[in-house]
Each structure stands twice: as structure tokens, then as C-alpha cells.
XYZ file of C-alpha atoms in Angstrom:
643
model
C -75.214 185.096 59.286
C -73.542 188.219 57.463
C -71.431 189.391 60.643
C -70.206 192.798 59.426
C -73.838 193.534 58.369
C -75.093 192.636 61.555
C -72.480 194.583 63.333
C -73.421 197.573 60.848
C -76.738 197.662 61.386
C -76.535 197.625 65.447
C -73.619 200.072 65.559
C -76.308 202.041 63.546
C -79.484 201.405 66.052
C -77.292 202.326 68.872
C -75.436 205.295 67.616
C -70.973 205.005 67.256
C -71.190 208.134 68.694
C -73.037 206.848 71.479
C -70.832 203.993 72.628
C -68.490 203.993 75.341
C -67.266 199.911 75.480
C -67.950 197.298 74.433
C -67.806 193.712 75.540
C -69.413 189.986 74.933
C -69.585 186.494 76.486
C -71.169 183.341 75.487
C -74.606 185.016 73.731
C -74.952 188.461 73.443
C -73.102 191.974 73.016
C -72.464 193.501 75.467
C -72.484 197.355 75.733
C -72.274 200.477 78.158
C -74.070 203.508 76.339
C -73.942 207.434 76.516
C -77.443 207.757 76.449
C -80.211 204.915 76.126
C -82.647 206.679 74.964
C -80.795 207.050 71.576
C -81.486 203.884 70.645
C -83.690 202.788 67.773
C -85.382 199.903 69.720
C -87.819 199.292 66.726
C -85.438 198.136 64.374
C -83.202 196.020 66.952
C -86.915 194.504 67.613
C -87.453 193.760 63.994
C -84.129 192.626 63.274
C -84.064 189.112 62.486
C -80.689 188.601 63.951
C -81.358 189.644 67.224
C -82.948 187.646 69.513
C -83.781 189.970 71.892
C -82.384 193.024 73.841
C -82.402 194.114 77.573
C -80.758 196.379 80.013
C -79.242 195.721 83.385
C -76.321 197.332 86.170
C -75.601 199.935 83.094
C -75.400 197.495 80.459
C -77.459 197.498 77.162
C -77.279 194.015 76.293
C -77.879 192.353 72.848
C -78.670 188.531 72.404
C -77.308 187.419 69.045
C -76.485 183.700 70.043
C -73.366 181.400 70.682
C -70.979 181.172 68.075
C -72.075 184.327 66.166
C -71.900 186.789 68.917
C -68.109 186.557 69.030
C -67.520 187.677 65.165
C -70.291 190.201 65.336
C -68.447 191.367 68.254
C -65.043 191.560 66.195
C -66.440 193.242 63.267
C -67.905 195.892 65.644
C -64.573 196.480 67.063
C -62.917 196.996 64.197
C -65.534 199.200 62.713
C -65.684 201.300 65.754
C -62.085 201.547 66.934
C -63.475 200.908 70.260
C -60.899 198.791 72.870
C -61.505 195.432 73.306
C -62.362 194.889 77.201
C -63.427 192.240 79.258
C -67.479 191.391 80.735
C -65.487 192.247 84.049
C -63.823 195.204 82.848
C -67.448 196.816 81.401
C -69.161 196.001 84.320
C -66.563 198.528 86.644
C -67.239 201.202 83.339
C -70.513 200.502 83.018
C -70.663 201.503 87.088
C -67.976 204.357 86.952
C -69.837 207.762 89.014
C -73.014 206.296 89.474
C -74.353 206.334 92.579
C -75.877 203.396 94.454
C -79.274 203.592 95.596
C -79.778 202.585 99.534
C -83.110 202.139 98.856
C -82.844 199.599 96.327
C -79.552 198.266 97.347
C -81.907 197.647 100.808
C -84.311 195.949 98.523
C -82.547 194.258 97.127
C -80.930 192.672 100.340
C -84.163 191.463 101.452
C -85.159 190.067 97.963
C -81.993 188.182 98.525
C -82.633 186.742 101.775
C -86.402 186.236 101.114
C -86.300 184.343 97.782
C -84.908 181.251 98.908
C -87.132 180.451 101.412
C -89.939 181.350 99.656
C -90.691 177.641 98.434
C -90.901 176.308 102.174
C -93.687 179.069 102.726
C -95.523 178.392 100.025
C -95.936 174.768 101.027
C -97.144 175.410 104.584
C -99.255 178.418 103.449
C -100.693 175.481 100.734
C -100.825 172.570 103.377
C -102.181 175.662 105.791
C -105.014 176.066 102.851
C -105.774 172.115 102.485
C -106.423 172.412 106.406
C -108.848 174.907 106.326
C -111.061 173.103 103.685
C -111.247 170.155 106.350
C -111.752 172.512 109.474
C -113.996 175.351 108.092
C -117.746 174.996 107.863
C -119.958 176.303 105.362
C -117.948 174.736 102.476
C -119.862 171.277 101.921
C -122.166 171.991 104.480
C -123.527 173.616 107.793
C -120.758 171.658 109.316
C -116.991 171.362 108.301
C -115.313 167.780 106.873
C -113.430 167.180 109.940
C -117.291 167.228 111.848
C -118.899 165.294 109.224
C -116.316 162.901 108.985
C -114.551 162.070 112.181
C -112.150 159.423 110.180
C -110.209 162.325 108.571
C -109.676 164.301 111.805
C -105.564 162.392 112.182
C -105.284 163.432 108.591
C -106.285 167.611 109.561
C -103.925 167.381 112.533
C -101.319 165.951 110.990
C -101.612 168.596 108.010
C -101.991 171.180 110.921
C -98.854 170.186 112.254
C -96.873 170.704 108.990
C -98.008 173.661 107.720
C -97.483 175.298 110.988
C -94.043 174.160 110.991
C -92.273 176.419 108.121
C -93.844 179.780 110.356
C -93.500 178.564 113.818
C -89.643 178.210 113.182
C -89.945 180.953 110.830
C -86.402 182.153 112.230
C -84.599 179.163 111.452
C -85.411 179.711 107.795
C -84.461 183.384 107.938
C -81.494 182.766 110.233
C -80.090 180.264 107.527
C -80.634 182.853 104.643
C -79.691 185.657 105.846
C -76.693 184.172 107.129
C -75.596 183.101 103.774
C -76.692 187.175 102.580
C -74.385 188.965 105.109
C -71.444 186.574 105.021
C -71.667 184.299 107.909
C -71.969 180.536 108.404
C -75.223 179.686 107.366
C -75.135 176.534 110.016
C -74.297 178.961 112.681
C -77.535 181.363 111.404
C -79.841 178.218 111.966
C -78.394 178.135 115.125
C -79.319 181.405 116.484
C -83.059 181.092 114.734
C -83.037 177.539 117.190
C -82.198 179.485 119.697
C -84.500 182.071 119.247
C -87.636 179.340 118.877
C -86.758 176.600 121.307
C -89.661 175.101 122.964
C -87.341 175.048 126.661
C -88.514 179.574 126.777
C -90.619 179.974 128.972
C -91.996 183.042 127.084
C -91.949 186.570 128.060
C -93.352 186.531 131.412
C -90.403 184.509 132.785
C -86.982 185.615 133.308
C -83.257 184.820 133.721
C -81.742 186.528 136.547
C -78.253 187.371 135.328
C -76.321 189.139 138.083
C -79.720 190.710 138.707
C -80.501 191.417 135.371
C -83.855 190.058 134.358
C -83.829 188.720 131.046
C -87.361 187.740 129.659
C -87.589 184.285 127.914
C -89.090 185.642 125.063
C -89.969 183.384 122.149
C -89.448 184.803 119.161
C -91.751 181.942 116.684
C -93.596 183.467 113.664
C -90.898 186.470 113.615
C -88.697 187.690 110.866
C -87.267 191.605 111.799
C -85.853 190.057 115.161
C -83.584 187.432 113.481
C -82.599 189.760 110.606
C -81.043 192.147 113.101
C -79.454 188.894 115.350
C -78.146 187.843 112.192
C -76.428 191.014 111.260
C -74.766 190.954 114.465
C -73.537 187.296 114.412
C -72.043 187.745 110.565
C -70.288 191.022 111.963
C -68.627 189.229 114.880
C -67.839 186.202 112.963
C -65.883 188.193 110.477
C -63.956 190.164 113.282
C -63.163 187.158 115.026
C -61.665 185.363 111.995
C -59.520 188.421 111.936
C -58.680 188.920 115.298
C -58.165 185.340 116.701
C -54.981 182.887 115.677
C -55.315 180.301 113.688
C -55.077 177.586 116.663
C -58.121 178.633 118.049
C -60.294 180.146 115.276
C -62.122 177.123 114.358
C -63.236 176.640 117.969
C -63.616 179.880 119.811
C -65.310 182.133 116.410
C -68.375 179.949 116.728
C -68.381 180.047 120.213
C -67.956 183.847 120.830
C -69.970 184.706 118.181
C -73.330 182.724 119.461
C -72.956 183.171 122.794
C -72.656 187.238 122.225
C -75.318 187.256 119.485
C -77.456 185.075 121.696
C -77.139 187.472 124.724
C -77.696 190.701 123.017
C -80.845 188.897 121.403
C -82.666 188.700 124.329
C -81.473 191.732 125.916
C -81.787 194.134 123.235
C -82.131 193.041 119.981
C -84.856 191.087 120.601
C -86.969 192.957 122.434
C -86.429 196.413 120.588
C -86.837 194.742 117.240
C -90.393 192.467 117.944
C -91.515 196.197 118.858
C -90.952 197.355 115.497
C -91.830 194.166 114.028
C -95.431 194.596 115.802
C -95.618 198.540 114.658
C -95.087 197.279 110.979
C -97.405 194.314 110.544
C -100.197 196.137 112.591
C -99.654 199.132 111.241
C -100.312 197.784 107.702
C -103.376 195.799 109.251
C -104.567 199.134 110.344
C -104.703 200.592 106.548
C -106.186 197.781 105.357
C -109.319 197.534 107.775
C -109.100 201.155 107.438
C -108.539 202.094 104.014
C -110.513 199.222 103.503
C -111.897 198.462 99.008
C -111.038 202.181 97.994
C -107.420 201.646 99.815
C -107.453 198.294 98.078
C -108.726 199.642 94.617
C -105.705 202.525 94.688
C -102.924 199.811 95.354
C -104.016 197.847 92.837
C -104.108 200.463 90.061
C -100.820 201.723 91.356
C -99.000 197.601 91.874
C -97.672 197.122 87.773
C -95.950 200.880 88.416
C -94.716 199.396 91.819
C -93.145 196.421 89.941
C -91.361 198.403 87.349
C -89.495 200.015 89.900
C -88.260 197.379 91.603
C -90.200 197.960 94.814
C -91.831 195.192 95.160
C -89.580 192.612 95.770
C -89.483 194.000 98.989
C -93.194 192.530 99.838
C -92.704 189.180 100.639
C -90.524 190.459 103.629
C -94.273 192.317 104.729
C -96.322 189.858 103.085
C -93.980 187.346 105.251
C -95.158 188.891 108.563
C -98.725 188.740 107.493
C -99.049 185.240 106.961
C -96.969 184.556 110.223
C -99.096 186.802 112.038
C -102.660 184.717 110.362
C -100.635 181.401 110.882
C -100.890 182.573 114.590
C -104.285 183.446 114.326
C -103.591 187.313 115.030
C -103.345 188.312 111.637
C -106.404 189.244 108.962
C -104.094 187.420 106.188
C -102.113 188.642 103.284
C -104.046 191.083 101.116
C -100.862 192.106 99.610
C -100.955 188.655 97.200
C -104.549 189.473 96.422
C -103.891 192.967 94.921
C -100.417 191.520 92.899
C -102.989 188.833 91.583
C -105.197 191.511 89.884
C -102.379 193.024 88.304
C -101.143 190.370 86.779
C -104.133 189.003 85.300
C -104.967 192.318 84.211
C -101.432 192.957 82.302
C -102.291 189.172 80.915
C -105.245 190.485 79.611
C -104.043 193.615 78.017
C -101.194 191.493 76.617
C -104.027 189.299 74.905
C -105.750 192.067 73.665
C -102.868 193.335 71.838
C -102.407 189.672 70.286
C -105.856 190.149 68.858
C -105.074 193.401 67.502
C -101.470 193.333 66.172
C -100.904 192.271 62.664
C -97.229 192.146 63.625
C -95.739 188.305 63.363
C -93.284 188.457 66.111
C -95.368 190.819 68.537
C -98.240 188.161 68.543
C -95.426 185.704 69.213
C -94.356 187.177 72.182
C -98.100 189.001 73.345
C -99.107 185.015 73.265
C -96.050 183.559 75.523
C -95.414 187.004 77.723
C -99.510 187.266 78.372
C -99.793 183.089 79.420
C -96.484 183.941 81.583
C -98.539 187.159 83.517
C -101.505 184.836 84.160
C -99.309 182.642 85.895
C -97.766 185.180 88.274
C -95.002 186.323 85.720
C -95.335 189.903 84.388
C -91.793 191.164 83.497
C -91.987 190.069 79.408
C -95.507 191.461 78.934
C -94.251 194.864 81.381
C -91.711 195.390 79.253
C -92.018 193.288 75.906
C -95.306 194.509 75.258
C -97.735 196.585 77.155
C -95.102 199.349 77.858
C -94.135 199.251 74.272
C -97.513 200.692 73.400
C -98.021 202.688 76.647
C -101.977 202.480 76.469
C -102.471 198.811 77.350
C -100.086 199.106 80.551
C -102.952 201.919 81.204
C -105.966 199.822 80.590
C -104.523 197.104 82.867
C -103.693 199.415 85.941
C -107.483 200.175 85.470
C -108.984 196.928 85.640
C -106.302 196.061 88.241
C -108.311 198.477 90.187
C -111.581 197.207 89.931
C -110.304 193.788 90.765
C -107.990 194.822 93.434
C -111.378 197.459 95.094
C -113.985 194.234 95.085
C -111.522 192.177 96.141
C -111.431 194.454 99.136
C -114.808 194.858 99.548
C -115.856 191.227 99.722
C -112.409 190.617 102.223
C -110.381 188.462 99.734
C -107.335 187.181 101.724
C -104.312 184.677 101.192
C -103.197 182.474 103.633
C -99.744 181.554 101.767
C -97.645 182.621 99.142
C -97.738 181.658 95.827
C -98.180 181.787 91.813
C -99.998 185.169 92.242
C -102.523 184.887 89.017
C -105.174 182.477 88.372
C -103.728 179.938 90.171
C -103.359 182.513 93.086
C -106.846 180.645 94.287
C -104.911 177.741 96.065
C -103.074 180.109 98.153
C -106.634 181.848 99.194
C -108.428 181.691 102.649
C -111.135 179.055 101.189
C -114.346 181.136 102.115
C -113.124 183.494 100.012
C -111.731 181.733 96.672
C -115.387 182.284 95.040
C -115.011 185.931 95.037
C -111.299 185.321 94.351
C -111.998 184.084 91.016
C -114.846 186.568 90.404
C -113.092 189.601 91.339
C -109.791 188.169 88.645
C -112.113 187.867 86.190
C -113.310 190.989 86.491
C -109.875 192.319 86.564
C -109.585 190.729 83.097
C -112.902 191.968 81.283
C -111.977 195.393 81.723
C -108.078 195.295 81.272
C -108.750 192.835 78.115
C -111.491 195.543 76.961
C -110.283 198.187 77.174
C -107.291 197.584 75.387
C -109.218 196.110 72.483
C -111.579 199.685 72.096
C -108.863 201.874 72.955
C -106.502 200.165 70.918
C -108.847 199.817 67.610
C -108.415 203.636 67.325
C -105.007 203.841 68.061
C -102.873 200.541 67.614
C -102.757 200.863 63.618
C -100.260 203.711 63.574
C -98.145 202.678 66.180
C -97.597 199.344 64.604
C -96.622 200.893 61.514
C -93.873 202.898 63.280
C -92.693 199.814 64.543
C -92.983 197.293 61.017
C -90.431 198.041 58.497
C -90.930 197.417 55.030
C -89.944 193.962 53.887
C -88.361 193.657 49.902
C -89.823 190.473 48.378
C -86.590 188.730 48.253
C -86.108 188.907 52.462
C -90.023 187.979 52.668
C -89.146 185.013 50.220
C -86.262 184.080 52.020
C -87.614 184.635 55.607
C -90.075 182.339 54.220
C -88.212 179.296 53.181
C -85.285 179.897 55.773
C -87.458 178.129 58.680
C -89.085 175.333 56.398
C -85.570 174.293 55.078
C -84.320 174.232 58.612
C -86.944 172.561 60.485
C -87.629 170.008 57.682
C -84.557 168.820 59.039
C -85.438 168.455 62.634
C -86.577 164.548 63.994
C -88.140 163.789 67.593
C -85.261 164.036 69.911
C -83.910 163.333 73.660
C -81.022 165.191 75.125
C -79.248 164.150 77.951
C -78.342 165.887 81.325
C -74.581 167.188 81.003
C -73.778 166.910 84.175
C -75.014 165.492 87.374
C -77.377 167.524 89.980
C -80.424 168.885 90.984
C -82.672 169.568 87.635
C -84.986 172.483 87.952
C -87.402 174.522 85.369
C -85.294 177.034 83.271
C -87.662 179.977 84.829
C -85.741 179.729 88.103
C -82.701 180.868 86.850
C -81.269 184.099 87.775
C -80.428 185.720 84.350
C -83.288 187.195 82.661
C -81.816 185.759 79.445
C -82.452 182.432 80.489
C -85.406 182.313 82.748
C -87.459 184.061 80.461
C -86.345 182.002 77.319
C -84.694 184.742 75.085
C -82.097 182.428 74.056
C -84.902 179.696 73.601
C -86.451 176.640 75.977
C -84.495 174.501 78.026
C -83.915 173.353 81.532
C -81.330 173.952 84.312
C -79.014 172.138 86.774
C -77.476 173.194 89.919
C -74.333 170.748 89.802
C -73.162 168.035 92.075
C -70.104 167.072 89.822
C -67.766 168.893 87.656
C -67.438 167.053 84.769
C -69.577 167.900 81.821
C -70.713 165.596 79.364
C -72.226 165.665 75.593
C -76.039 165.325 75.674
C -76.398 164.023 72.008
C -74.122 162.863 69.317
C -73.332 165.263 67.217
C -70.653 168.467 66.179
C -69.291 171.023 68.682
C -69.894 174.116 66.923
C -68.826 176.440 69.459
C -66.132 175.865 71.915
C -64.931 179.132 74.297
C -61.687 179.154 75.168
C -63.035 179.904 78.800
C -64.473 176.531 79.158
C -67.663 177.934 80.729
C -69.922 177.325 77.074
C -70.395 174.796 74.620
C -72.301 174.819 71.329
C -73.291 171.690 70.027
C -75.443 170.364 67.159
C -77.192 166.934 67.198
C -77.183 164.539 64.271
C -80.809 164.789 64.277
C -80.935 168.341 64.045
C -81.104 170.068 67.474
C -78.638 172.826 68.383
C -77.717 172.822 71.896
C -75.886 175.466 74.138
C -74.350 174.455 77.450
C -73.466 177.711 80.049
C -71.993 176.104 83.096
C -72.841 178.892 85.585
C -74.204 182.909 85.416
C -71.634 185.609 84.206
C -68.857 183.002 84.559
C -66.812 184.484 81.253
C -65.635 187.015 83.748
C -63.569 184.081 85.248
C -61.771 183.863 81.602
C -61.232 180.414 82.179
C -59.781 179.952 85.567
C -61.390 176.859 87.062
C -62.410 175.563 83.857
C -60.643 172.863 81.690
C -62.532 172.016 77.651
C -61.521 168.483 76.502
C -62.742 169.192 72.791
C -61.965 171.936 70.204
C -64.510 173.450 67.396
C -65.872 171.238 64.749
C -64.935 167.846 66.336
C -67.602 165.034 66.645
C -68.868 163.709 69.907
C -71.014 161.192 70.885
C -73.220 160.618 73.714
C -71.789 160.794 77.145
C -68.205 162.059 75.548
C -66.818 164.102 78.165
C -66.418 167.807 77.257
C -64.910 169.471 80.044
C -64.695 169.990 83.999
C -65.273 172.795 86.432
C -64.085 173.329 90.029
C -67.313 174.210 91.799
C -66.219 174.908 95.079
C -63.697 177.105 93.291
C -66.057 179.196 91.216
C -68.338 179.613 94.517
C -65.960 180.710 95.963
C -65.232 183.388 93.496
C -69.125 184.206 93.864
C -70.592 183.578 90.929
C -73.454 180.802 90.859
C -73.007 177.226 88.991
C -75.899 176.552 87.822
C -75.868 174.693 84.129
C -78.098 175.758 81.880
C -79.021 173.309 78.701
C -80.470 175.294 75.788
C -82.148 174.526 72.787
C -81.356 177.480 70.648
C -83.517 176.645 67.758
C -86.647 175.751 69.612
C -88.914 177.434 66.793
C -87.666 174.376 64.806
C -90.178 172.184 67.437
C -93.830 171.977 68.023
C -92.987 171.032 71.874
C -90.166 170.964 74.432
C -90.693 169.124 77.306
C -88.685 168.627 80.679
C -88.821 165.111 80.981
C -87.266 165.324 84.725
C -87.526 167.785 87.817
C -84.860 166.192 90.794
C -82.276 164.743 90.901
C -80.206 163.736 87.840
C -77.150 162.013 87.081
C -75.322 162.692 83.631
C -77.042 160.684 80.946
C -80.210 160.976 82.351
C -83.324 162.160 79.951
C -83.441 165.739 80.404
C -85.368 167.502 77.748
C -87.703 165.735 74.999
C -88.196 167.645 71.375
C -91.073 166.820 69.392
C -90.286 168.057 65.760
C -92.745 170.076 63.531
């Protein structure tokens, strides 16, 4: 890589005048800008040397890769003039006079406490769905499973029982969340969601008799807004308590004080005021539904991809939450909010596809293929914002055929009983009756979305492509050319090894948009155990930070591998982290690298999860995670199948 021409060329996209700082860590450039608007996102797409740009809390963020990003980020410096500042310095420019938002700093509170949880919902609202093909008739018959076949009734009570559990003790989950969100002891958040659900109430028609107060024995199972307001309280008390009380008895009387008060304020006032509004919410929205009824349905759904871009809706699952709880109980009508997301994201899918069949741009049918597979599946973000929004029309087209999907989907009562992967898989999550119509009413969403971006677009893709294609000199189309058969020719078949020792997960779970949607290419993840980090092939270390927190490593056999212990961690400039090797040496297998104190960086805030990268993935017809759980180093993490 020519350094000072790639630092020319994005100095030019972005304007010098328009930069303010300027910053990097392990893989991309990182900048705060005068004016986004002003920059020429068409050629940063086409250039070959970026792998992909994004923008986030003020930052317009380049990916250009480990162990090039740090001397395109010296030549820029020097060409600009510009200070050289650290990730943590930007980050307080990049924020300097702008205003938070208290709606979407609210949002994103309950995104953070709802997140987490979200696995243990999906499995009961899943075991909740496997139930209700036993128990419902009509199905297989004018009578249900369980009725046909009395042998499998232990099996549907015993699958009752479970997926009951997660939304019964609903407040337990929260409790422990939410703790974690505001501050407080998660342990002692479980605690008051136990208290809140123990079997020993008596429910609201029996009291205590406190000095002749009469305290109802409310139970407060299947409820969310009650917990999230007794957990407010207990995280405020703990902290003033810490504060106020010695030392000596800290440990023992914070807990204490802080239960017993949160406890008796729960069922005084908390508890009481807040299942009130907790009732006014979820019927309330039951209310527009069976009221609005398809046509209310068919507007939300051609209005949900516009909801996403905003951010809104990752306050849902807080309402979509209550709904389920609510049909767990066998109150509720079931979450129609799941149903409508599912239509939009085929229908962006679809819209992405169509644009794959029309572009005659290389990369953009790259990335329409991946981003419009990843919308089917639930995931819309890359084909949002890497594709359909791009070309404006086939963002459009898909709200349309969102709304077709989203109105018969209303009028034939689609409903979800869980949470889940909300796109064609959405069906297991779906009350059973209704997963024929499910289907129907996606594919539906599809035809037209996938349609109507292929007429609209035959008229008017062709020019907008060529605004976005530059013209290519036969010596770069020559070179682009032979550049990736050299390269992968030398590629073999390939394990690599887990670096360090933990809980493995899919790469798409990570927080950091870089990672989780593959920018920097395919991989897995590991939320530690151990600090010690070891090599996962035998090979070179082509890039070692300084800061510990990244590694850069190329295999014998060809594959280049990045190592990022943790998410924004440079901004720690090494504290906590301790490199055993040094640029250019060999390693081998199992070589220790370096070590991290985990409790230590937790502490700081920032979260440890490893990520293991293949950086030149195009080099490989397939990347496969050869292990979800838990891993100890040396274990068989990722397997590469060459070209």
C-alpha cells in the first residue's frame, strides 16, 4: 500500500478544510468533521484501499486495516498540520457543544437493559411456540397432539413449565440488568425482582398491616415498568450509602438498607403506581391494534425501515416485552410489533436483491448479496445504509411492500408469541395458527419490494451507477486483476486456534459495527476467562501496538489474522496490557503474545471481548466457526477453506 497516496486521496474525499482532528486505533482513521455532508462518499466507496466507512458519536470513521492505518494516519498528519490526539481525546472534540438527546439517551437506556436478556425470552417465547403445536387443535387434526396422543402430555407440561418460567420471573431478569445499567449490584437487582415474584404473596387482595398501614401483597410476575423504577431506586441508595456509611459497616448495612427501603417503597408506592402505568401502556397499544386494526398495521409497516434509521426502535422490545408477558398470561392478543419488523426486513432484503440483479457494479453486488441475506435474517443495518439508501428509490419500494405485508398480516391476525430472528425465520416465533399466513403475507412483502425495485430501477439505476463507478486505466484493471489471484494462489486449507480462553460466540454479537457486520472481514469472538493471549497459527507478527490491545499476525499457510482484545480499548494506551513479542518476529502455535488484566479494564468500562479476524477472507471460498461455547486457548476456532 502507497500510504501518502492513500492519505492524499482521503484528505481529498473529505475536504483539509473540512477537518477538525484526527485520530486512529487498531483499523481505521479516525476523524471529527466540519460538515459530513462534504464528503465524496463515492470515491471512498470505490477506493480499493478502504474497506469501508461509517459514522458514529461524531466520528467519521475510515477502515483501512491493521498495520496500514497507522502510516496512513502519519502521512495525513503531516500533510495536514493537524495535532496528533488520542481516540479518547477525539471522542471529548468530537462531543464538544452538542447536545444530548433525552429521547435517545432514554432509548438507549432501555436498549441497554433489554438486550441482554433478550436470549432467555426468545427461548421461552420458542419453547412457548413448541407448546402450542402440542396443545392447539386444528393443526394435524380436529383434535390437538396432546388429545390424540395422551403419551406426550408429561412432555407439553414439562415444556409449559419452562417457557413460562423466563416471563413469570420476568423481574428477576430485568432486576439483574438493569441493575448492572444504573450502577448497582446486579446480585442485589435479582434480589428485589425475587422479591417482587415470590410465590409466599398472597396477591393483591391481601395485606400487611404495618402500624395500620395496609400494604397489598401484590405480585408483580410478567411485569417489567415496576422493577425498572424499584431498580432505579435501589442503585440510587446503594450509591449514597457507599458514600455515607464507614468502611466497617459498608459491606453489611448498604445491602441491607438498600433492600429493605427499596422493598418497602415497592409495595407501597412504586409498585402500585407503576403496574398502573404498566397496564395503561400495554392496553393502550392493544387498543390501537384491535382498533386500528390491517390499515393501522399496513401504515406501521410502511413507516418501520424509517423507524429503524432513527434509532427508535430499539426501544420496542421494552413494549414488545410487555406484550408477550401479557399473552404468556393469557391476557394479551400477542406481539404484532415482531410481525410488522418482519415485513420490513424481508422487504429491504428484497429490494437489496433487486439491486444485485441490476447493478453492473463489482463491489455493490458484493455487498447487495451479503447485506440482502443479512435483512432476511432479521439484520437490516448494511442493506439500510450500504445499499438501499444509497440509491434512495429501493428504500422506497421496500417501505411499500412492507405495507402490504405488514396490512394482510393484520387482516388475517398474524401474531408472535416470542421474540426472535424477525425475517423468514420470524415463523418459529409465530402463534402456530397463524404461521401459514405468516409466510404468505412475507412473501408478499417480497414480490412487491423485489418488483418494484427491478421496474423502477430499469429506468433509473443506469445513471446513478455511473455517478458512482469511476473510470478504471487498463493498468489498475490489469493489476486489480492479478493482485487477488497472486495472493490467494497462496492461501492452503487452514485452522486457527482460540487466543485465549472463554466463552466463543458468532462475530455478529459484537458491539462495534466494524466487527459484527464483518467490515474488517469474517471471524469469531470471545468474551475472556483468562488474560493471557496466545498465537493461533505459526507464523509472523506483522503488527504489534505498543498498547498491547492488537496483534497482526500472518500464518505460514497464508492467512492474515488480527487479534483486538476488547472494544475501543486503544483509549487505555496500554495500561493493563503487557505484549511479549515485537514486529516481524516468528511465533508458533500456542506462543504466548501478551496478557490483559480483565477485571482491570472492566473496571475502566470498556468491554473485553476478543475478537479473531481474518482480514483477507476474500482469499477463501468459506470460513467456518468450528465452535460456539466454551473454549480454552488452543482450541479449533475458525476453519478456512482456500479458493
Amino acid at each position: 500500500m502507497d500510504y501518502n497516496a492513500v492519505a492524499k486521496r482521503v484528505i481529498a474525499d473529505v475536504g483539509e478544510d473540512n477537518l477538525i482532528a484526527a485520530a486512529h486505533c487498531a483499523t481505521r482513521l479516525r476523524l471529527v468533521l466540519k460538515d459530513d455532508t462534504k464528503v465524496n462518499q463515492a470515491a471512498l466507496d470505490k477506493d480499493p484501499d478502504v474497506k469501508g466507512t461509517f459514522k458514529t458519536d461524531g466520528q467519521y470513521q475510515i477502515i483501512i486495516g491493521p498495520g496500514d492505518v497507522d502510516n496512513v494516519y502519519d502521512e495525513l498528519i503531516k500533510m495536514t498540520g493537524l495535532k496528533e490526539v488520542s481516540t479518547d481525546d477525539l471522542k471529548k472534540i468530537a462531543a464538544n457543544g452538542k447536545k444530548v438527546n433525552p429521547v435517545m439517551a432514554f432509548i438507549k437506556l432501555l436498549s441497554d437493559i433489554f438486550v441482554p436478556i433478550i436470549p432467555a425470552l426468545v427461548a421461552g417465547g420458542l419453547l412457548m411456540a413448541l407448546n402450542n403445536f402440542f396443545t392447539s387443535a386444528g393443526l394435524f387434526g380436529a383434535k390437538s397432539l396432546v388429545e390424540m396422543n395422551p403419551a406426550i402430555k408429561g412432555l407439553s407440561d414439562m415444556i409449559q413449565v419452562m417457557s413460562a418460567a423466563p416471563f413469570m420471573f420476568l423481574p428477576v431478569l430485568v432486576g439483574m440488568s438493569a441493575a448492572k445499567r444504573f450502577g448497582a449490584n446486579q446480585f442485589l437487582g435479582a434480589a428485589i425482582g425475587l422479591i417482587m415474584t415470590t410465590p409466599q404473596l398472597g396477591g393483591a387482595a391481601k395485606y400487611w398491616n404495618i402500624f395500620g398501614l395496609h400494604v397489598a401483597q401484590t405480585q408483580y410476575t410478567y411485569q417489567v415498568i415496576p422493577v425498572l423504577a424499584a431498580i432505579w431506586l435501589l442503585a440510587f441508595l446503594e450509591k449514597r450509602l457507599h458514600k455515607v456509611l464507614p468502611s466497617a459497616v459498608d459491606f453489611t448495612f448498604t445491602p441491607l438498607l438498600s433492600v429493605m427501603i427499596t422493598g418497602f417503597l415497592t409495595f407501597t408506592v412504586i409498585g402500585p403506581v407503576m403496574k398502573t402505568v404498566s397496564d395503561w401502556i400495554t392496553n393502550g397499544f392493544v387498543w390501537l391494534y384491535n382498533t386500528a386494526g390491517f390499515v393501522g398495521m399496513g401504515l406501521f409497516g410502511l413507516c418501520y425501515s424509517a423507524i429503524v434509521m432513527t434509532g427508535l426502535h430499539q426501544s420496542f422490545p421494552a413494549i414488545e416485552t410487555q406484550l408477550i408477558a401479557a399473552f404468556a398470561s393469557g391476557k394479551g392478543a400477542g406481539d404484532f410489533i415482531f410481525v410488522v419488523a418482519s415485513m420490513a426486513n424481508v422487504a429491504q432484503g428484497a429490494a437489496t436483491f433487486a439491486i444485485w440483479f441490476l447493478t453492473k457494479n463489482k463491489k455493490m453486488k458484493g455487498l447487495a448479496s451479503s447485506a440482502g441475506v443479512s435483512a432476511l435474517l432479521g439484520i437490516t443495518e448494511p442493506a439500510l445504509f450500504g445499499v438501499n439508501l444509497k440509491y434512495r428509490f429501493p428504500f422506497f419500494c421496500a417501505l411499500i411492500g412492507s405495507g402490504f405485508g405488514a396490512a394482510l398480516a393484520g387482516l388475517t391476525q398474524v401474531k408472535a408469541a416470542s421474540l426472535g430472528s424477525a425475517g423468514f425465520l420470524g415463523f418459529l416465533s409465530i402463534y402456530p395458527k397463524t404461521i401459514p399466513m405468516y409466510v404468505v403475507c412475507e412473501l408478499v412483502a417480497f414480490a412487491i419490494a423485489f418488483a418494484l425495485t427491478i421496474v423502477w430501477g430499469k429506468g433509473h439505476l443506469k445513471e446513478e451507477v455511473e455517478t458512482v463507478e469511476a473510470p478504471v486505466s487498463a493498468e489498475e484493471e490489469t493489476a486489480a486483476e492479478e493482485a487477488p489471484a497472486a495472493s490467494q494462489s497462496a492461501e492452503k486449507d487452514e485452522v486457527i486456534l482460540a487466543p485465549v480462553a472463554g466463552e466463543a460466540e458468532d462475530l455478529s454479537k459484537v458491539n462495534d459495527e466494524v466487527f459484527s457486520k464483518k467490515l474488517m472481514g469474517d471471524g469469531a469472538a470471545i468474551v475472556p476467562s483468562e488474560g493471557a493471549i496466545y498465537s493461533p497459527i505459526t507464523g509472523t507478527v506483522n503488527v504489534a501496538f505498543k498498547t498491547g490491545h492488537a496483534y497482526g499476525l500472518k500464518s505460514d499457510d497464508g492467512a492474515e489474522i488480527l487479534i483486538h482484545v476488547g472494544l475501543d480499548t486503544v483509549n487505555l494506551g496500554g495500561k493493563h496490557f503487557k505484549s511479549l513479542v515485537s514486529q516481524d518476529q516468528h511465533v508458533e502455535k500456542g506462543q504466548k503474545l501478551g496478557e490483559v488484566d480483565l477485571e482491570a479494564v472492566k473496571a475502566e468500562g470498556y468491554d473485553t471481548t476478543v475478537m479473531v479476524i481474518v482480514t483477507n477472507t476474500p482469499a477463501y471460498s468459506e470460513i467456518s466457526q468450528t465452535k460456539e461455547s466454551q473454549v480454552k486457548a488452543g482450541d479449533s476456532l475458525l476453519a478456512l477453506t482456500a479458493k
